[in-house]
mmCIF file of C-alpha atoms in Angstrom:
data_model
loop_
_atom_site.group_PDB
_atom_site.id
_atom_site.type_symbol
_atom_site.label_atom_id
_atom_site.label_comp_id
_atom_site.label_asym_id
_atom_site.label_seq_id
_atom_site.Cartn_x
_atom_site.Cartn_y
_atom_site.Cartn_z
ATOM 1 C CA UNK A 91 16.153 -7.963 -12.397
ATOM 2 C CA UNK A 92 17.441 -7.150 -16.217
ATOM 3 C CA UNK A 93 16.853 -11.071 -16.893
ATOM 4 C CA UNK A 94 13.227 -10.771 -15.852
ATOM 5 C CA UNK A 95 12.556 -7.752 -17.601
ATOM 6 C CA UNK A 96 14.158 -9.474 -20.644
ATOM 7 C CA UNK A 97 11.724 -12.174 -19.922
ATOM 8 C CA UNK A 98 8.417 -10.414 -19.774
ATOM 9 C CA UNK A 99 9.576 -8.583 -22.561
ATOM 10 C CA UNK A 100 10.129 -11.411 -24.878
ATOM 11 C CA UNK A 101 6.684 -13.422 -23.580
ATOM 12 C CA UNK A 102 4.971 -10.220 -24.816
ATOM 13 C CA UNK A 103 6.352 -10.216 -27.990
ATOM 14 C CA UNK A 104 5.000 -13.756 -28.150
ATOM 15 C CA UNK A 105 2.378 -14.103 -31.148
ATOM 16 C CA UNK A 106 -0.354 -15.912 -29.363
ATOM 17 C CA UNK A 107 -4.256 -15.723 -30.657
ATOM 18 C CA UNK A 108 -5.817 -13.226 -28.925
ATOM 19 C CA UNK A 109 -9.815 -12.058 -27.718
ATOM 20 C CA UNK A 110 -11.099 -9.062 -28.514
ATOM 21 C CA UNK A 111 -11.208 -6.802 -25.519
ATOM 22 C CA UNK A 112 -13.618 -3.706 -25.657
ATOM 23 C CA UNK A 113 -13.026 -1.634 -24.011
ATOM 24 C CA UNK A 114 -9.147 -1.973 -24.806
ATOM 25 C CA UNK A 115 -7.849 -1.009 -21.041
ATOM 26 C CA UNK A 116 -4.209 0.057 -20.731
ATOM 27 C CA UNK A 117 -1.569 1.736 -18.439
ATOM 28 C CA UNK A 118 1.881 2.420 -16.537
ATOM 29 C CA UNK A 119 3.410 1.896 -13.540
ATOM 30 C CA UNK A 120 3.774 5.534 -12.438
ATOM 31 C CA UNK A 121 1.250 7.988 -10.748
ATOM 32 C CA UNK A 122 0.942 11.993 -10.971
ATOM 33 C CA UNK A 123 1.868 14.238 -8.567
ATOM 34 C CA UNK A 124 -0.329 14.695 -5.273
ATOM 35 C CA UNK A 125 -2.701 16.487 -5.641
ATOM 36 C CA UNK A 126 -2.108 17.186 -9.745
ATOM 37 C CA UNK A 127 -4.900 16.267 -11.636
ATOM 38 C CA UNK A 128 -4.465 15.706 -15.312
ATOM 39 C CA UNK A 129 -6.502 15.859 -18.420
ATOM 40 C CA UNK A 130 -5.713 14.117 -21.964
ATOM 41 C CA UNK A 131 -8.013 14.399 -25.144
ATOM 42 C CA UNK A 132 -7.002 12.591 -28.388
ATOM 43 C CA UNK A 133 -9.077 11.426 -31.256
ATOM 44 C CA UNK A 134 -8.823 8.651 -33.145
ATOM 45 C CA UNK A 135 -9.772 6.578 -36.140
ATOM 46 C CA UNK A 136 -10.276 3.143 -36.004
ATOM 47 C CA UNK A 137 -11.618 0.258 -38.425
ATOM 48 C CA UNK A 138 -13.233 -3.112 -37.285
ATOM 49 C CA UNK A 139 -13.151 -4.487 -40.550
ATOM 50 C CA UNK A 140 -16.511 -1.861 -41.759
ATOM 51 C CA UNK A 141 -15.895 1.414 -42.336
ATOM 52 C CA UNK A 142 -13.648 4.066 -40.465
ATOM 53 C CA UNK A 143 -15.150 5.687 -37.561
ATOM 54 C CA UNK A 144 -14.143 8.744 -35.705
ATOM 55 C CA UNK A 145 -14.171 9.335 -32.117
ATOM 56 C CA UNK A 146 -12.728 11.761 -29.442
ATOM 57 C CA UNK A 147 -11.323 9.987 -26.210
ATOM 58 C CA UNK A 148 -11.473 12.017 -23.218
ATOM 59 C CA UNK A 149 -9.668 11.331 -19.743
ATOM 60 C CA UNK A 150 -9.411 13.067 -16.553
ATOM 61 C CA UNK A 151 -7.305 11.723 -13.495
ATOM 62 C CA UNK A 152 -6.262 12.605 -10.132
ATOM 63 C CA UNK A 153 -3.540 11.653 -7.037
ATOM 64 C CA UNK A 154 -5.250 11.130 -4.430
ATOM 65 C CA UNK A 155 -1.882 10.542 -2.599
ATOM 66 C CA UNK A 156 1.646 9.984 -3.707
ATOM 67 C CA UNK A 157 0.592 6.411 -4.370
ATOM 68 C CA UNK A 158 -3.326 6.265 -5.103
ATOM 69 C CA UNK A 159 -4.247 7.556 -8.819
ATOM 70 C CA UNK A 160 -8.046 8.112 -9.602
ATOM 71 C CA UNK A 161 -9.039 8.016 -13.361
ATOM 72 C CA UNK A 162 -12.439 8.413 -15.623
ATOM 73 C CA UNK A 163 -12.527 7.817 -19.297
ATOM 74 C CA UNK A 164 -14.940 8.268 -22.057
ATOM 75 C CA UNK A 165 -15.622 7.707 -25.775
ATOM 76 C CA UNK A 166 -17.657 10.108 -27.669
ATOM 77 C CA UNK A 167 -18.125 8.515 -30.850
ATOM 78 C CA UNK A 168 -18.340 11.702 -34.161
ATOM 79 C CA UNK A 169 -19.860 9.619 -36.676
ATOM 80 C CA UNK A 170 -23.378 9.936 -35.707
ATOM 81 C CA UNK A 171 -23.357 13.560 -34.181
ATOM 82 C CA UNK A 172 -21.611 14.414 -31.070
ATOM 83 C CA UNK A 173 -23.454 13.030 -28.014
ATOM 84 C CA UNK A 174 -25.181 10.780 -30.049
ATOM 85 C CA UNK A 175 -22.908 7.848 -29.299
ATOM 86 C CA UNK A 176 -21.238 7.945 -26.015
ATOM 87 C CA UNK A 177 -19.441 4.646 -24.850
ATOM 88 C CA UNK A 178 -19.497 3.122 -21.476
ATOM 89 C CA UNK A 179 -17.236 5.498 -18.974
ATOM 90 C CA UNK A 180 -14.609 3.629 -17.312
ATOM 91 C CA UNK A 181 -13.371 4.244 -13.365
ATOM 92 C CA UNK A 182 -9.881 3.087 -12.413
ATOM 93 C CA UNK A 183 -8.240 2.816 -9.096
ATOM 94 C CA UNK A 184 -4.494 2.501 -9.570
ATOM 95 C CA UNK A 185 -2.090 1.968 -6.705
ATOM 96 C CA UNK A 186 1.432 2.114 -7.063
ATOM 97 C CA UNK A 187 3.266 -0.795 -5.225
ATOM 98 C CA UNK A 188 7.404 0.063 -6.487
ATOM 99 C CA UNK A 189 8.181 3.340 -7.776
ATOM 100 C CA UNK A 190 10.366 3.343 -11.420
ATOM 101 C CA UNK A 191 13.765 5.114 -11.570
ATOM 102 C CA UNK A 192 14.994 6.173 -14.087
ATOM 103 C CA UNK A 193 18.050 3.573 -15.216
ATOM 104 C CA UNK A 194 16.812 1.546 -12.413
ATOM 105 C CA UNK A 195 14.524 -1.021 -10.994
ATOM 106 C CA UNK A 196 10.811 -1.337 -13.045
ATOM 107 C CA UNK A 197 8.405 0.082 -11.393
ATOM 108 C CA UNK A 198 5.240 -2.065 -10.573
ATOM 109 C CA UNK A 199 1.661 -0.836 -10.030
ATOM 110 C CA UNK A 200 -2.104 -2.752 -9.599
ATOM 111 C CA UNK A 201 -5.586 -1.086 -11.111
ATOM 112 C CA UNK A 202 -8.928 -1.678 -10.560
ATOM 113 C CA UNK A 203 -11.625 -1.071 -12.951
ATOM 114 C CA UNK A 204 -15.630 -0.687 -13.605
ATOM 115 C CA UNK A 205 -17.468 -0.108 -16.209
ATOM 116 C CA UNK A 206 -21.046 0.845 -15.539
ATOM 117 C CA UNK A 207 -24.102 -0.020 -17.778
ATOM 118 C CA UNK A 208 -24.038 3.974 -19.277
ATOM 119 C CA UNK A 209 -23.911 5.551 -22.288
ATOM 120 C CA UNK A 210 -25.890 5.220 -26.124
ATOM 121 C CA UNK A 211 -25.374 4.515 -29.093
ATOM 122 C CA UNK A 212 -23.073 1.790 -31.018
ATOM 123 C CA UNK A 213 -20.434 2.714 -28.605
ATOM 124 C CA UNK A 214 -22.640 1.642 -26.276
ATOM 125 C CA UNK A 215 -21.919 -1.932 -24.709
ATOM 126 C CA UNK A 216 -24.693 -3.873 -23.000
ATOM 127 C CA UNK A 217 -23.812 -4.876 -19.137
ATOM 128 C CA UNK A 218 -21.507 -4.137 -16.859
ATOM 129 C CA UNK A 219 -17.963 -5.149 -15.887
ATOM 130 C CA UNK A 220 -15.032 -4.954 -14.660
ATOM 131 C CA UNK A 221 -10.734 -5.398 -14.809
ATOM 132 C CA UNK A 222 -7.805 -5.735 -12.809
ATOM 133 C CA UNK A 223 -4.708 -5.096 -14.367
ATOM 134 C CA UNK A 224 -0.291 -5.479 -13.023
ATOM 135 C CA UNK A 225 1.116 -2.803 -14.515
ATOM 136 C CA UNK A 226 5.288 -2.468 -14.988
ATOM 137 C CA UNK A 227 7.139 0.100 -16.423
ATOM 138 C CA UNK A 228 11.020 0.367 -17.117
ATOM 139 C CA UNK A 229 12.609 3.999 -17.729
ATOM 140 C CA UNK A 230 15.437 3.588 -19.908
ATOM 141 C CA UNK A 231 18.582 6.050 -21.389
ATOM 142 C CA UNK A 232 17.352 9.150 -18.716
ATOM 143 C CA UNK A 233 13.550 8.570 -19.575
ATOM 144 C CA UNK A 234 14.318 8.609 -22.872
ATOM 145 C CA UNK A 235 12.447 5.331 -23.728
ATOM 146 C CA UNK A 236 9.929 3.436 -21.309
ATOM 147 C CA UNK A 237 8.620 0.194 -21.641
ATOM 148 C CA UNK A 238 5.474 -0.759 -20.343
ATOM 149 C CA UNK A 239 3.581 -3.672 -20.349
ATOM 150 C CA UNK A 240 0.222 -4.652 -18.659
ATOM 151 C CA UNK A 241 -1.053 -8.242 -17.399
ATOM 152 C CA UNK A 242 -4.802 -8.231 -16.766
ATOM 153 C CA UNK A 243 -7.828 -9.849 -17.123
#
């Protein structure tokens, strides 16, 4: 198992030319508590190659059971007035398939998302769509240190 971790790790670290993905869609191989739903706010300022541009992330999740994990994300962009530029929301479905332990074997999970047509503004995108992601995580030195890593399209 350490040999194939070694080896996904490694292919990751692989420079290879790379798309553009909007939105930028990640996770880990763990879920919350049944029945604990969680909230996580950050902002962040990003660059494109124009000019800087604020925005305020905003995700709320749930377990549905000890191995189904609901999520809902949004971008509210700041440059142009809050609620002025809202991106497309995003709806995961995340199931987890191994559980990690800590020092132990990775952990492995699959998710399932949409992106509706809604929202305005230039966070805006135009269409809908969708992912599917395999999700692994590794907890390392008591949880000290976990590696994820995400293979999607």
């Amino acid at each position: 198992m350490h040999r194939l971790t070694l080896t996904v790790s490694l292919l990751t670290l692989t420079p290879l030319d790379a798309l553009a993905v909007r939105p930028f869609v990640t996770d880990d191989a763990r879920i919350v508590d049944e029945g604990q739903v969680t909230s996580e706010v950050w902002l962040e300022t990003a660059s494109t190659g124009g000019p800087w541009e604020d925005s305020l992330h905003t995700l709320i999740g749930t377990s549905v059971t000890q191995w189904l994990e609901l999520t809902a994300v949004s971008t509210f962009g700041l440059e142009t007035g809050f609620g002025n530029d809202i991106s497309n929301p995003v709806f995961q479905a995340k199931t987890l398939l191994l559980p990690a332990v800590a020092d132990g074997p990775v952990g492995i999970a699959v998710s399932l998302g949409y992106i509706p047509e809604l929202g305005q503004g230039p966070s805006h995108i135009a269409g809908d769509g969708g992912y599917a992601l395999a999700l692994i995580t590794k907890r390392l030195n008591e949880d000290r240190l976990l590696l994820h890593t995400n293979l999607g399209f």
